[in-house]
C-alpha atoms as an extended CHARMM CRD file, in Angstrom:
* protein
*
       111  EXT
         1         1  UNK       CA             17.4090000000       -9.0240000000      -43.1190000000  PROA      1               0.0000000000
         2         2  UNK       CA             15.0460000000       -5.8630000000      -43.4080000000  PROA      2               0.0000000000
         3         3  UNK       CA             15.1250000000       -5.9720000000      -39.3310000000  PROA      3               0.0000000000
         4         4  UNK       CA             19.0840000000       -5.9530000000      -39.4910000000  PROA      4               0.0000000000
         5         5  UNK       CA             19.1460000000       -2.6900000000      -41.7330000000  PROA      5               0.0000000000
         6         6  UNK       CA             16.3120000000       -0.8840000000      -39.5140000000  PROA      6               0.0000000000
         7         7  UNK       CA             18.6190000000       -1.3820000000      -36.5710000000  PROA      7               0.0000000000
         8         8  UNK       CA             21.6470000000       -0.4510000000      -38.3830000000  PROA      8               0.0000000000
         9         9  UNK       CA             20.1410000000        2.9940000000      -39.4750000000  PROA      9               0.0000000000
        10        10  UNK       CA             18.5480000000        3.3120000000      -35.9560000000  PROA      10              0.0000000000
        11        11  UNK       CA             22.1930000000        3.1330000000      -34.2550000000  PROA      11              0.0000000000
        12        12  UNK       CA             23.7330000000        5.3360000000      -37.1350000000  PROA      12              0.0000000000
        13        13  UNK       CA             21.0780000000        7.9100000000      -36.2390000000  PROA      13              0.0000000000
        14        14  UNK       CA             22.1620000000        7.5880000000      -32.2230000000  PROA      14              0.0000000000
        15        15  UNK       CA             25.7920000000        7.7360000000      -32.6610000000  PROA      15              0.0000000000
        16        16  UNK       CA             25.8300000000       10.8980000000      -35.2890000000  PROA      16              0.0000000000
        17        17  UNK       CA             23.2110000000       13.3730000000      -32.7190000000  PROA      17              0.0000000000
        18        18  UNK       CA             24.9310000000       15.8090000000      -30.7200000000  PROA      18              0.0000000000
        19        19  UNK       CA             24.8240000000       15.3320000000      -27.1410000000  PROA      19              0.0000000000
        20        20  UNK       CA             22.9860000000       17.9880000000      -26.5640000000  PROA      20              0.0000000000
        21        21  UNK       CA             19.8800000000       17.0240000000      -28.5560000000  PROA      21              0.0000000000
        22        22  UNK       CA             19.0980000000       14.1900000000      -25.8310000000  PROA      22              0.0000000000
        23        23  UNK       CA             15.3720000000       13.5740000000      -25.6590000000  PROA      23              0.0000000000
        24        24  UNK       CA             14.4770000000       14.2630000000      -21.9420000000  PROA      24              0.0000000000
        25        25  UNK       CA             11.3400000000       12.7590000000      -20.8500000000  PROA      25              0.0000000000
        26        26  UNK       CA              9.5010000000       14.6670000000      -18.3240000000  PROA      26              0.0000000000
        27        27  UNK       CA              8.5380000000       12.8460000000      -15.2520000000  PROA      27              0.0000000000
        28        28  UNK       CA              5.2730000000       13.6380000000      -13.7400000000  PROA      28              0.0000000000
        29        29  UNK       CA              5.0740000000       12.5490000000      -10.2330000000  PROA      29              0.0000000000
        30        30  UNK       CA              2.2860000000       13.9170000000       -7.5140000000  PROA      30              0.0000000000
        31        31  UNK       CA              3.2310000000       14.6600000000       -4.3330000000  PROA      31              0.0000000000
        32        32  UNK       CA              3.2440000000       11.4830000000       -2.0510000000  PROA      32              0.0000000000
        33        33  UNK       CA              0.5380000000       11.1000000000        0.3000000000  PROA      33              0.0000000000
        34        34  UNK       CA              1.2660000000       12.2310000000        4.4900000000  PROA      34              0.0000000000
        35        35  UNK       CA              1.0990000000        9.2990000000        6.3290000000  PROA      35              0.0000000000
        36        36  UNK       CA             -0.1730000000        9.0800000000       10.1020000000  PROA      36              0.0000000000
        37        37  UNK       CA              2.6580000000       10.0630000000       12.3710000000  PROA      37              0.0000000000
        38        38  UNK       CA              1.0630000000        8.3810000000       15.3410000000  PROA      38              0.0000000000
        39        39  UNK       CA             -0.7530000000        4.9940000000       14.4620000000  PROA      39              0.0000000000
        40        40  UNK       CA             -3.3050000000        3.7770000000       16.4990000000  PROA      40              0.0000000000
        41        41  UNK       CA             -6.5430000000        1.3270000000       16.3180000000  PROA      41              0.0000000000
        42        42  UNK       CA             -8.9510000000        3.6400000000       15.3070000000  PROA      42              0.0000000000
        43        43  UNK       CA             -6.2970000000        5.0830000000       12.5420000000  PROA      43              0.0000000000
        44        44  UNK       CA             -5.5290000000        1.7070000000       11.4380000000  PROA      44              0.0000000000
        45        45  UNK       CA             -9.0250000000        0.5570000000       10.9450000000  PROA      45              0.0000000000
        46        46  UNK       CA             -9.9820000000        4.2140000000        9.2810000000  PROA      46              0.0000000000
        47        47  UNK       CA             -6.9640000000        3.6690000000        6.7360000000  PROA      47              0.0000000000
        48        48  UNK       CA             -8.2320000000        0.5680000000        5.8740000000  PROA      48              0.0000000000
        49        49  UNK       CA            -11.7090000000        1.5890000000        4.8910000000  PROA      49              0.0000000000
        50        50  UNK       CA            -14.6200000000       -1.4700000000        3.5040000000  PROA      50              0.0000000000
        51        51  UNK       CA            -16.6880000000       -0.7080000000        6.6460000000  PROA      51              0.0000000000
        52        52  UNK       CA            -13.9170000000       -2.2800000000        9.0330000000  PROA      52              0.0000000000
        53        53  UNK       CA            -13.9190000000        1.2380000000       10.9110000000  PROA      53              0.0000000000
        54        54  UNK       CA            -17.2080000000        0.2630000000       12.7040000000  PROA      54              0.0000000000
        55        55  UNK       CA            -15.2310000000       -2.4360000000       14.6870000000  PROA      55              0.0000000000
        56        56  UNK       CA            -13.2130000000        0.7900000000       16.3830000000  PROA      56              0.0000000000
        57        57  UNK       CA            -14.9930000000        0.7990000000       19.6700000000  PROA      57              0.0000000000
        58        58  UNK       CA            -15.5100000000       -3.2190000000       20.3710000000  PROA      58              0.0000000000
        59        59  UNK       CA            -11.2920000000       -3.3810000000       19.5390000000  PROA      59              0.0000000000
        60        60  UNK       CA            -10.2710000000       -0.5950000000       21.4970000000  PROA      60              0.0000000000
        61        61  UNK       CA            -12.0740000000       -2.2270000000       24.6940000000  PROA      61              0.0000000000
        62        62  UNK       CA            -11.1460000000       -6.0160000000       24.1340000000  PROA      62              0.0000000000
        63        63  UNK       CA             -7.5870000000       -5.8690000000       22.8840000000  PROA      63              0.0000000000
        64        64  UNK       CA             -6.3660000000       -2.1930000000       23.3070000000  PROA      64              0.0000000000
        65        65  UNK       CA             -3.4150000000       -1.6820000000       21.6730000000  PROA      65              0.0000000000
        66        66  UNK       CA             -2.4480000000       -2.1380000000       17.6390000000  PROA      66              0.0000000000
        67        67  UNK       CA              0.6330000000       -4.1930000000       18.5990000000  PROA      67              0.0000000000
        68        68  UNK       CA             -1.5950000000       -6.6720000000       20.0190000000  PROA      68              0.0000000000
        69        69  UNK       CA             -3.9860000000       -6.2860000000       17.0710000000  PROA      69              0.0000000000
        70        70  UNK       CA             -0.9530000000       -6.8510000000       14.7530000000  PROA      70              0.0000000000
        71        71  UNK       CA             -0.7270000000      -10.3790000000       16.2250000000  PROA      71              0.0000000000
        72        72  UNK       CA             -4.2380000000      -11.2040000000       16.4390000000  PROA      72              0.0000000000
        73        73  UNK       CA             -5.8950000000      -14.4070000000       15.1580000000  PROA      73              0.0000000000
        74        74  UNK       CA             -8.7700000000      -15.0170000000       12.7330000000  PROA      74              0.0000000000
        75        75  UNK       CA            -10.8160000000      -17.2400000000       15.2960000000  PROA      75              0.0000000000
        76        76  UNK       CA             -9.9250000000      -14.0690000000       18.4690000000  PROA      76              0.0000000000
        77        77  UNK       CA            -11.3710000000      -11.6440000000       15.9850000000  PROA      77              0.0000000000
        78        78  UNK       CA            -14.2570000000      -14.2400000000       15.1560000000  PROA      78              0.0000000000
        79        79  UNK       CA            -14.8350000000      -14.2750000000       18.9720000000  PROA      79              0.0000000000
        80        80  UNK       CA            -15.4800000000      -10.5550000000       19.2290000000  PROA      80              0.0000000000
        81        81  UNK       CA            -18.5850000000      -10.7990000000       16.4140000000  PROA      81              0.0000000000
        82        82  UNK       CA            -16.5250000000       -9.2900000000       13.2570000000  PROA      82              0.0000000000
        83        83  UNK       CA            -17.7950000000      -10.6470000000       10.1080000000  PROA      83              0.0000000000
        84        84  UNK       CA            -15.5980000000      -12.5660000000        7.8440000000  PROA      84              0.0000000000
        85        85  UNK       CA            -15.1880000000       -9.7380000000        5.3180000000  PROA      85              0.0000000000
        86        86  UNK       CA            -13.8640000000       -7.3560000000        7.6830000000  PROA      86              0.0000000000
        87        87  UNK       CA            -11.5420000000       -9.9830000000        9.3840000000  PROA      87              0.0000000000
        88        88  UNK       CA            -10.3450000000      -10.5350000000        5.7470000000  PROA      88              0.0000000000
        89        89  UNK       CA             -9.1220000000       -7.1740000000        5.7480000000  PROA      89              0.0000000000
        90        90  UNK       CA             -7.5520000000       -6.5590000000        9.3380000000  PROA      90              0.0000000000
        91        91  UNK       CA             -5.6790000000       -9.8980000000        8.4720000000  PROA      91              0.0000000000
        92        92  UNK       CA             -4.3900000000       -8.8120000000        5.3290000000  PROA      92              0.0000000000
        93        93  UNK       CA             -3.7780000000       -5.0170000000        6.1580000000  PROA      93              0.0000000000
        94        94  UNK       CA             -1.8880000000       -5.9880000000        9.3470000000  PROA      94              0.0000000000
        95        95  UNK       CA              0.3760000000       -8.3020000000        7.6580000000  PROA      95              0.0000000000
        96        96  UNK       CA              0.9710000000       -5.6010000000        5.1360000000  PROA      96              0.0000000000
        97        97  UNK       CA              1.8250000000       -3.2660000000        8.0630000000  PROA      97              0.0000000000
        98        98  UNK       CA              4.2550000000       -5.3670000000        9.8530000000  PROA      98              0.0000000000
        99        99  UNK       CA              6.3420000000       -5.8870000000        6.6960000000  PROA      99              0.0000000000
       100       100  UNK       CA              6.4040000000       -2.4300000000        6.0940000000  PROA      100             0.0000000000
       101       101  UNK       CA              4.3720000000       -2.4490000000        3.0540000000  PROA      101             0.0000000000
       102       102  UNK       CA              1.0890000000       -0.7240000000        3.9200000000  PROA      102             0.0000000000
       103       103  UNK       CA              0.5200000000        2.3400000000        6.0870000000  PROA      103             0.0000000000
       104       104  UNK       CA             -2.5930000000        4.7230000000        6.8380000000  PROA      104             0.0000000000
       105       105  UNK       CA             -2.5680000000        8.0300000000        5.1670000000  PROA      105             0.0000000000
       106       106  UNK       CA             -3.5980000000       10.8850000000        7.2970000000  PROA      106             0.0000000000
       107       107  UNK       CA             -6.5480000000       11.9780000000        4.3200000000  PROA      107             0.0000000000
       108       108  UNK       CA             -8.3720000000        8.5740000000        5.0250000000  PROA      108             0.0000000000
       109       109  UNK       CA             -8.1940000000        9.0490000000        8.8550000000  PROA      109             0.0000000000
       110       110  UNK       CA             -9.3710000000       13.0770000000        8.6860000000  PROA      110             0.0000000000
       111       111  UNK       CA            -12.6820000000       11.5240000000        6.8400000000  PROA      111             0.0000000000
C-alpha cells in the first residue's frame, strides 16, 4: 500500500514538471586510446604484455607473419620453447583479435 502511494506521488511529480527542467546527466567520456594501424608480430606481442614480448625475435623468424601466428596451435608454440603462461596469453589474444574484440594500442607499442 505504501509503495503504491510512493509510486503515484513520483508519477504526479514527473507529470507536473515542465519539460525544460528535465534532469540532464552529464557524461564523462575519456578519449579512446589510439590503435595501431599496422599490426605485426612485434606490435601484437607488445600489446599483449605480460612478458610475451620477449619472444618477438623467435616468433618472427619461425612464423614470420601475424596471420600465421593467429592460426598457430599451442603444440607448435610449445615446440618453439614458449612457456605455458605466454602461450595462453598469445592464444587468448589471438582469438580476441580474430573476432575483432581486441586490438593492440599504439601507446603500448611505444613502451
